[in-house]
Coordinates of C-alpha atoms in Angstrom, one line a residue:
X1 CA -19.9 71.4 69.0
X2 CA -22.4 70.8 71.8
X3 CA -23.0 67.2 70.6
X4 CA -19.2 66.5 70.6
X5 CA -18.9 67.9 74.1
X6 CA -21.7 65.6 75.4
X7 CA -19.9 62.7 73.8
X8 CA -16.7 63.6 75.6
X9 CA -18.5 63.8 78.9
X10 CA -20.0 60.3 78.4
X11 CA -16.5 58.9 77.8
X12 CA -15.2 60.6 80.9
X13 CA -18.0 59.2 83.0
X14 CA -17.3 55.7 81.8
X15 CA -13.6 56.0 82.6
X16 CA -14.2 57.0 86.2
X17 CA -16.5 54.1 87.0
X18 CA -13.7 51.7 86.2
X19 CA -11.7 50.2 89.0
X20 CA -8.7 52.3 90.1
X21 CA -6.4 49.3 90.6
X22 CA -2.9 50.4 89.5
X23 CA -0.2 48.0 88.5
X24 CA 3.5 48.7 87.8
X25 CA 6.8 46.9 87.7
X26 CA 7.9 49.1 90.7
X27 CA 5.2 51.3 92.2
X28 CA 5.6 54.4 90.0
X29 CA 3.2 54.5 87.1
X30 CA 4.2 56.2 83.9
X31 CA 0.9 55.6 82.1
X32 CA -0.6 59.0 82.4
X33 CA -1.2 59.7 78.7
X34 CA -2.2 57.4 75.8
X35 CA -0.3 59.7 73.4
X36 CA 2.8 59.4 75.7
X37 CA 2.6 55.6 75.7
X38 CA 3.1 55.6 72.0
X39 CA 6.4 57.4 72.4
X40 CA 7.5 55.4 75.4
X41 CA 7.1 58.8 77.1
X42 CA 9.9 60.5 75.2
X43 CA 9.3 64.2 75.2
X44 CA 6.7 64.2 77.9
X45 CA 8.2 67.1 79.9
X46 CA 8.2 69.2 76.7
X47 CA 4.4 68.9 76.4
X48 CA 2.2 66.7 74.2
X49 CA -0.9 67.8 72.3
X50 CA -3.3 66.3 74.9
X51 CA -4.0 67.6 78.4
X52 CA -1.3 65.6 80.2
X53 CA 1.0 68.6 80.7
X54 CA -0.9 69.1 83.9
X55 CA 1.0 66.0 85.2
X56 CA 4.2 66.0 83.1
X57 CA 5.0 69.7 83.1
X58 CA 2.5 72.4 84.0
X59 CA 4.6 75.0 82.2
X60 CA 3.7 73.4 78.9
X61 CA 0.0 74.1 79.5
X62 CA 0.7 77.5 78.0
X63 CA 0.8 75.9 74.5
X64 CA -2.9 74.9 74.7
X65 CA -5.4 77.3 73.1
X66 CA -8.9 77.8 74.5
X67 CA -10.0 74.7 76.4
X68 CA -8.5 71.1 76.2
X69 CA -10.0 68.1 77.9
X70 CA -8.5 64.6 77.8
X71 CA -9.7 61.3 79.3
X72 CA -7.8 58.1 79.0
X73 CA -7.7 54.5 80.2
X74 CA -4.7 52.2 80.2
X75 CA -4.9 48.4 80.5
X76 CA -1.7 47.2 82.1
X77 CA -1.2 43.4 81.8
X78 CA 1.8 42.2 83.7
X79 CA 3.4 38.7 83.8
X80 CA 5.2 37.5 87.0
X81 CA 5.9 33.8 86.9
X82 CA 8.2 32.3 89.5
X83 CA 10.2 29.1 89.2
X84 CA 11.5 27.6 92.5
X85 CA 15.2 26.9 92.7
X86 CA 15.8 25.4 96.1
X87 CA 13.9 27.5 98.6
X88 CA 14.4 26.3 102.2
X89 CA 13.3 26.9 105.7
X90 CA 15.7 28.5 108.2
X91 CA 19.2 26.9 108.1
X92 CA 19.1 26.8 111.9
X93 CA 16.1 24.4 111.7
X94 CA 17.6 22.1 109.2
X95 CA 17.2 24.0 105.9
X96 CA 14.7 21.6 104.5
X97 CA 12.9 22.5 101.3
X98 CA 10.0 24.9 101.4
X99 CA 6.8 23.2 100.4
X100 CA 4.4 24.6 97.9
X101 CA 4.3 25.1 94.2
X102 CA 5.5 27.9 92.0
X103 CA 2.0 29.4 92.2
X104 CA 0.0 31.0 89.5
X105 CA 1.2 34.1 87.6
X106 CA 1.4 36.8 90.3
X107 CA 0.8 39.8 88.0
X108 CA -2.7 41.3 88.2
X109 CA -4.2 43.2 85.2
X110 CA -4.7 46.8 86.2
X111 CA -6.9 49.6 84.8
X112 CA -5.4 53.0 85.1
X113 CA -7.6 56.0 84.2
X114 CA -6.6 59.6 84.0
X115 CA -8.4 62.9 83.2
X116 CA -7.1 66.4 82.4
X117 CA -8.7 69.7 81.7
X118 CA -6.8 72.9 80.6
X119 CA -8.3 76.3 80.0
X120 CA -6.5 79.4 78.8
X121 CA -7.6 82.3 81.0
X122 CA -5.9 85.1 79.0
X123 CA -2.8 85.7 77.0
X124 CA -0.5 85.0 80.0
X125 CA -2.3 82.7 82.4
X126 CA -3.5 79.1 81.8
X127 CA -5.2 76.8 84.4
X128 CA -5.4 73.1 84.5
X129 CA -6.8 70.2 86.6
X130 CA -5.7 66.6 86.5
X131 CA -6.9 63.4 88.2
X132 CA -4.7 60.3 87.8
X133 CA -2.9 57.4 89.6
X134 CA 0.8 58.1 89.7
X135 CA 1.8 55.2 92.0
X136 CA 0.4 51.7 92.2
X137 CA 1.2 48.1 92.8
X138 CA -0.6 44.8 92.4
X139 CA 0.6 41.2 92.8
X140 CA -1.2 38.2 94.2
X141 CA -0.2 34.6 94.6
X142 CA -2.0 31.5 96.0
X143 CA -2.1 30.9 99.8
X144 CA -0.1 27.7 99.4
X145 CA 2.7 28.8 97.0
X146 CA 6.3 28.4 98.0
X147 CA 6.8 32.1 98.7
X148 CA 3.7 32.5 100.8
X149 CA 5.6 33.5 104.0
X150 CA 6.9 36.6 102.2
X151 CA 3.9 37.7 100.1
X152 CA 0.4 36.6 99.1
X153 CA -1.3 39.9 98.2
X154 CA 0.4 43.3 97.7
X155 CA -1.8 46.2 96.5
X156 CA -1.2 49.9 96.4
X157 CA -3.8 52.2 94.9
X158 CA -3.6 56.0 94.6
X159 CA -5.7 58.8 93.3
X160 CA -4.0 62.1 92.7
X161 CA -5.7 65.5 92.2
X162 CA -3.6 68.3 90.6
X163 CA -4.8 71.9 90.2
X164 CA -2.1 73.8 88.2
X165 CA -1.3 77.2 86.7
X166 CA 1.1 78.3 84.0
X167 CA 2.4 81.8 83.1
X168 CA 3.6 82.7 79.6
X169 CA 6.4 85.2 79.7
X170 CA 6.3 85.6 75.9
X171 CA 9.1 84.7 73.4
X172 CA 8.4 81.0 74.0
X173 CA 9.2 80.9 77.7
X174 CA 6.6 79.7 80.3
X175 CA 6.6 78.6 83.9
X176 CA 4.1 76.3 85.7
X177 CA 3.3 74.9 89.1
X178 CA 0.8 72.4 90.4
X179 CA -0.3 71.1 93.8
X180 CA -0.5 67.2 94.1
X181 CA -3.1 66.1 96.6
X182 CA -2.8 62.3 96.8
X183 CA -4.9 59.5 98.5
X184 CA -3.2 56.2 99.0
X185 CA -4.8 52.9 100.0
X186 CA -2.8 49.7 100.6
X187 CA -3.2 46.0 101.5
X188 CA -0.4 43.5 102.2
X189 CA -0.8 39.9 103.2
X190 CA 1.4 36.9 103.8
X191 CA 1.3 33.5 105.5
X192 CA 2.9 33.1 109.0
X193 CA 4.9 29.9 109.8
X194 CA 3.8 29.4 113.4
X195 CA 5.6 26.1 113.5
X196 CA 8.9 27.7 112.9
X197 CA 8.1 30.5 115.4
X198 CA 7.2 27.9 118.1
X199 CA 10.3 25.8 117.6
X200 CA 12.4 29.0 117.8
X201 CA 10.7 30.2 121.0
X202 CA 9.6 27.0 122.8
X203 CA 12.2 24.5 121.6
X204 CA 11.6 21.5 119.4
X205 CA 10.3 19.1 122.1
X206 CA 7.6 21.5 123.4
X207 CA 6.6 22.7 120.0
X208 CA 6.4 19.2 118.7
X209 CA 4.2 18.1 121.6
X210 CA 1.8 21.0 120.6
X211 CA 1.8 19.9 117.0
X212 CA 3.8 23.0 115.9
X213 CA 6.4 22.1 113.4
X214 CA 7.8 24.2 110.5
X215 CA 5.3 24.5 107.7
X216 CA 2.7 22.4 109.6
X217 CA 0.8 25.2 111.3
X218 CA 0.4 28.2 108.9
X219 CA -1.5 31.3 109.9
X220 CA -2.0 34.5 108.0
X221 CA -1.5 38.3 108.4
X222 CA -3.5 40.9 106.5
X223 CA -2.6 44.6 106.9
X224 CA -4.6 47.4 105.4
X225 CA -4.2 51.2 105.6
X226 CA -4.8 54.5 103.9
X227 CA -3.8 58.1 104.1
X228 CA -3.7 61.5 102.3
X229 CA -0.5 63.3 101.4
X230 CA 0.5 66.3 99.3
X231 CA 3.4 67.6 97.2
X232 CA 4.0 70.0 94.4
X233 CA 5.0 70.0 90.7
X234 CA 7.2 72.8 89.1
X235 CA 8.2 73.2 85.5
X236 CA 9.7 75.5 82.9
X237 CA 9.2 75.1 79.1
X238 CA 10.8 77.0 76.2
X239 CA 9.9 77.0 72.5
X240 CA 13.2 77.6 70.7
X241 CA 12.2 77.9 67.0
X242 CA 9.2 78.9 64.8
X243 CA 8.4 75.3 64.0
X244 CA 7.1 74.6 67.6
X245 CA 10.3 72.8 68.7
X246 CA 10.6 73.0 72.4
X247 CA 12.0 71.5 75.6
X248 CA 10.8 71.3 79.2
X249 CA 12.2 70.7 82.7
X250 CA 9.9 69.3 85.4
X251 CA 10.4 68.7 89.2
X252 CA 8.0 66.6 91.2
X253 CA 8.4 66.7 95.0
X254 CA 8.2 63.7 97.3
X255 CA 4.9 62.9 99.0
X256 CA 4.9 61.5 102.5
X257 CA 2.1 59.2 103.6
X258 CA 1.5 57.3 106.8
X259 CA -0.8 54.4 105.9
X260 CA -2.9 53.8 109.0
X261 CA -5.5 51.0 109.4
X262 CA -5.7 47.5 110.8
X263 CA -3.8 44.3 111.1
X264 CA -5.9 41.0 111.1
X265 CA -4.3 37.7 112.1
X266 CA -5.4 34.2 111.5
X267 CA -3.8 31.9 114.2
X268 CA -4.2 28.1 114.3
X269 CA -5.6 26.8 117.6
X270 CA -2.4 25.0 118.4
X271 CA -0.5 28.2 118.3
X272 CA -2.8 30.2 120.7
X273 CA -0.1 30.2 123.4
X274 CA 2.0 32.4 121.1
X275 CA -0.6 35.2 121.4
X276 CA -0.4 35.5 125.2
X277 CA 1.7 38.6 125.1
X278 CA -0.7 40.3 122.6
X279 CA 1.3 39.4 119.6
X280 CA -0.6 38.1 116.5
X281 CA -3.8 39.5 117.9
X282 CA -6.0 41.8 115.7
X283 CA -4.8 45.4 116.2
X284 CA -4.2 48.8 114.6
X285 CA -1.2 49.1 112.2
X286 CA 0.6 51.8 110.4
X287 CA 3.4 52.2 107.8
X288 CA 5.2 55.4 106.6
X289 CA 6.1 55.6 103.0
X290 CA 8.0 58.4 101.2
X291 CA 6.8 58.5 97.5
X292 CA 10.0 59.8 95.8
X293 CA 10.7 63.1 94.0
X294 CA 11.7 63.1 90.4
X295 CA 13.3 65.4 87.7
X296 CA 12.6 65.1 84.0
X297 CA 14.0 66.9 80.9
X298 CA 12.2 66.4 77.7
X299 CA 12.6 67.7 74.1
X300 CA 10.5 67.7 71.0
X301 CA 12.2 68.8 67.8
X302 CA 10.1 69.3 64.7
X303 CA 12.2 68.5 61.6
X304 CA 9.4 69.4 59.3
X305 CA 5.6 69.7 59.1
X306 CA 5.5 65.9 59.0
X307 CA 8.4 64.6 61.1
X308 CA 9.4 65.1 64.7
X309 CA 12.0 63.6 67.0
X310 CA 11.5 63.3 70.8
X311 CA 13.7 62.6 73.7
X312 CA 13.6 62.5 77.5
X313 CA 15.8 61.7 80.6
X314 CA 14.2 61.2 84.0
X315 CA 15.8 60.7 87.5
X316 CA 13.8 59.3 90.4
X317 CA 15.1 59.4 94.0
X318 CA 14.1 55.8 94.9
X319 CA 16.7 55.5 97.6
X320 CA 14.1 57.0 100.0
X321 CA 12.6 53.5 100.0
X322 CA 15.1 51.9 102.3
X323 CA 12.7 49.6 104.2
X324 CA 9.1 48.5 104.5
X325 CA 8.2 48.8 108.2
X326 CA 4.8 48.0 109.7
X327 CA 4.2 49.1 113.3
X328 CA 1.5 47.3 115.3
X329 CA -0.6 48.6 118.2
X330 CA -0.6 45.3 120.2
X331 CA 3.0 45.6 121.3
X332 CA 4.2 43.1 118.7
X333 CA 7.7 43.7 117.2
X334 CA 7.7 45.8 114.1
X335 CA 7.6 43.9 110.8
X336 CA 10.6 45.2 108.8
X337 CA 11.7 44.3 105.3
X338 CA 15.1 45.7 104.1
X339 CA 14.5 47.2 100.7
X340 CA 17.6 49.4 100.1
X341 CA 16.4 50.7 96.8
X342 CA 18.6 52.8 94.6
X343 CA 18.0 55.9 92.5
X344 CA 17.0 55.2 88.9
X345 CA 17.3 56.8 85.4
X346 CA 14.9 56.5 82.4
X347 CA 16.1 57.3 78.9
X348 CA 13.5 57.6 76.1
X349 CA 13.6 58.3 72.4
X350 CA 10.7 58.7 69.9
X351 CA 9.5 59.7 66.5
X352 CA 6.3 61.3 65.2
X353 CA 5.0 61.2 61.6
X354 CA 2.0 63.2 60.5
X355 CA 0.6 60.9 57.7
X356 CA -2.3 63.3 56.9
X357 CA -4.2 66.2 58.4
X358 CA -6.2 63.6 60.4
X359 CA -3.8 60.8 61.2
X360 CA -0.5 60.9 63.2
X361 CA 1.7 57.9 63.8
X362 CA 4.3 57.5 66.5
X363 CA 6.8 55.1 68.0
X364 CA 9.3 55.1 70.9
X365 CA 11.9 53.1 72.8
X366 CA 12.7 53.5 76.4
X367 CA 15.3 52.0 78.8
X368 CA 13.9 52.1 82.4
X369 CA 16.1 51.2 85.4
X370 CA 14.7 49.2 88.3
X371 CA 15.6 50.5 91.8
X372 CA 16.0 47.0 93.3
X373 CA 19.7 46.5 94.0
X374 CA 20.1 42.7 93.8
X375 CA 18.5 39.3 94.2
X376 CA 18.7 39.5 98.0
X377 CA 16.2 42.4 97.9
X378 CA 14.0 41.3 95.1
X379 CA 10.9 40.3 97.1
X380 CA 7.8 38.7 95.5
X381 CA 5.8 41.9 96.4
X382 CA 7.7 43.8 93.6
X383 CA 9.8 41.4 91.6
X384 CA 11.1 43.9 89.0
X385 CA 14.2 44.4 87.0
X386 CA 15.6 46.8 84.3
X387 CA 13.2 46.9 81.3
X388 CA 13.1 47.9 77.7
X389 CA 10.0 49.5 76.2
X390 CA 9.0 49.2 72.5
X391 CA 6.0 51.4 71.8
X392 CA 3.7 52.3 68.9
X393 CA 0.7 54.6 68.7
X394 CA -1.6 56.7 66.5
X395 CA -3.9 59.7 66.8
X396 CA -6.9 60.4 64.7
X397 CA -8.8 63.7 64.4
X398 CA -12.4 62.5 64.4
X399 CA -14.0 65.9 64.0
X400 CA -12.8 69.5 64.3
X401 CA -13.1 69.2 68.0
X402 CA -12.6 65.6 69.0
X403 CA -9.5 63.4 68.6
X404 CA -8.7 59.8 69.7
X405 CA -5.4 58.1 70.6
X406 CA -4.6 54.4 70.6
X407 CA -1.2 53.1 71.8
X408 CA 0.5 49.8 72.6
X409 CA 3.7 49.1 74.4
X410 CA 5.6 45.9 75.3
X411 CA 8.1 45.9 78.2
X412 CA 10.9 43.4 77.9
X413 CA 12.2 42.8 81.5
X414 CA 15.8 41.5 82.0
X415 CA 16.1 37.9 83.3
X416 CA 16.1 38.0 87.1
X417 CA 16.2 36.0 90.3
X418 CA 15.5 36.2 94.0
X419 CA 17.4 34.9 97.0
X420 CA 15.4 36.7 99.8
X421 CA 15.6 35.8 103.5
X422 CA 12.2 36.2 105.3
X423 CA 11.3 37.1 108.8
X424 CA 11.5 33.4 110.1
X425 CA 14.8 32.7 108.3
X426 CA 13.3 31.0 105.3
X427 CA 15.0 31.7 102.0
X428 CA 13.0 32.1 98.8
X429 CA 15.3 31.2 95.8
X430 CA 14.2 31.1 92.3
X431 CA 13.9 32.8 88.9
X432 CA 11.4 35.3 87.6
X433 CA 9.9 35.5 84.1
X434 CA 8.6 39.0 83.8
X435 CA 7.0 41.1 81.1
X436 CA 4.3 43.8 80.7
X437 CA 1.9 44.7 77.9
X438 CA 0.1 48.1 77.9
X439 CA -2.9 49.1 75.8
X440 CA -4.0 52.7 76.1
X441 CA -7.0 54.6 74.8
X442 CA -7.8 58.3 75.0
X443 CA -10.3 60.8 73.8
X444 CA -9.5 64.5 73.7
X445 CA -11.6 67.6 73.0
X446 CA -10.6 71.1 71.9
X447 CA -13.3 73.7 72.8
X448 CA -13.4 77.5 72.4

């Protein structure tokens, strides 16, 4: 068993030297278990066979015997291709077409690792520890694309550390709680149309004399910030028959972070006069973000020794994200983007088949709502829409102590469009071709 444990530690070490860039259609990341990916995360709140109950429902940790360790990595490959459909500068300035191409695919491949350890302390108490990335975002376009004034780079990376405890009351009932300690790091950038700003503030004759015309004097803003936040995770689980059938209910609290850092501006020489008041000069910056709470109910019903059915419903309170506001330390007016996101539901169903003592096969389907209300709020930073998951996976028991999971999911995203008005009155109009592929690998060890 010592040899197998050393192998597992090697895998864990490899996973955590990988980049922590996290990518998602919105900025909540479901990919917290390779086993779960194969089900489309149906039944997650009821507890899988790996260590991910630390995240999905700490009450389900009571099912684990002895010590369980799981380390996984998810390769998230998004597609975000934009087709311009008549984007224009501000109507007050003539509404002429925005220059620039559609840009390259804005989706960035992300690597999302996670690690869990669960140890049964005695007949009643079980302890767990999780390290994962529950929120993330990654899109990047060229500096000259048609939507450059609204977004070039958008990146949110998180690392969450969760110590957890569960208590087994007997007769199949257990309760669990965990503390979520989260670090968040973000970067946002976009071009600035100093020509349009100059015409609006100085008038066309003066701006023209300075060589400042719409789309002819672009600058750039880059805002970076980070912060720590905390929340909690509560759950209850109940095994309702002798076959191991069970259900679970989990609540995750909101986490408030105030991302604090710097704003760096690139200003063309002709527009230097626009910085006289301190605006567009390098300064401190901050943005407050409420990462939303969620409630999930999951069930795993074992029909026989070979077949199981799984289901899950999850609600997320995304209406907390009503705006993206960046405050500057140089006296410059806040940058505000109206988001007006709405609450969402996720519905998942899955099936498990134990093909042999060593091999388990699984599949799942999920309908996942997007919180973006309409095309007027679908910015290029997060150009999502409702999506349908189709997922497949397999587990293989390599030795008495070590098992491996491999899963794949494809996310079909509904056709969608944008008609978003930016800070200088420009309107980005066009269609999005969106999709996501996920490949997940995981190694788990059972020790005792």
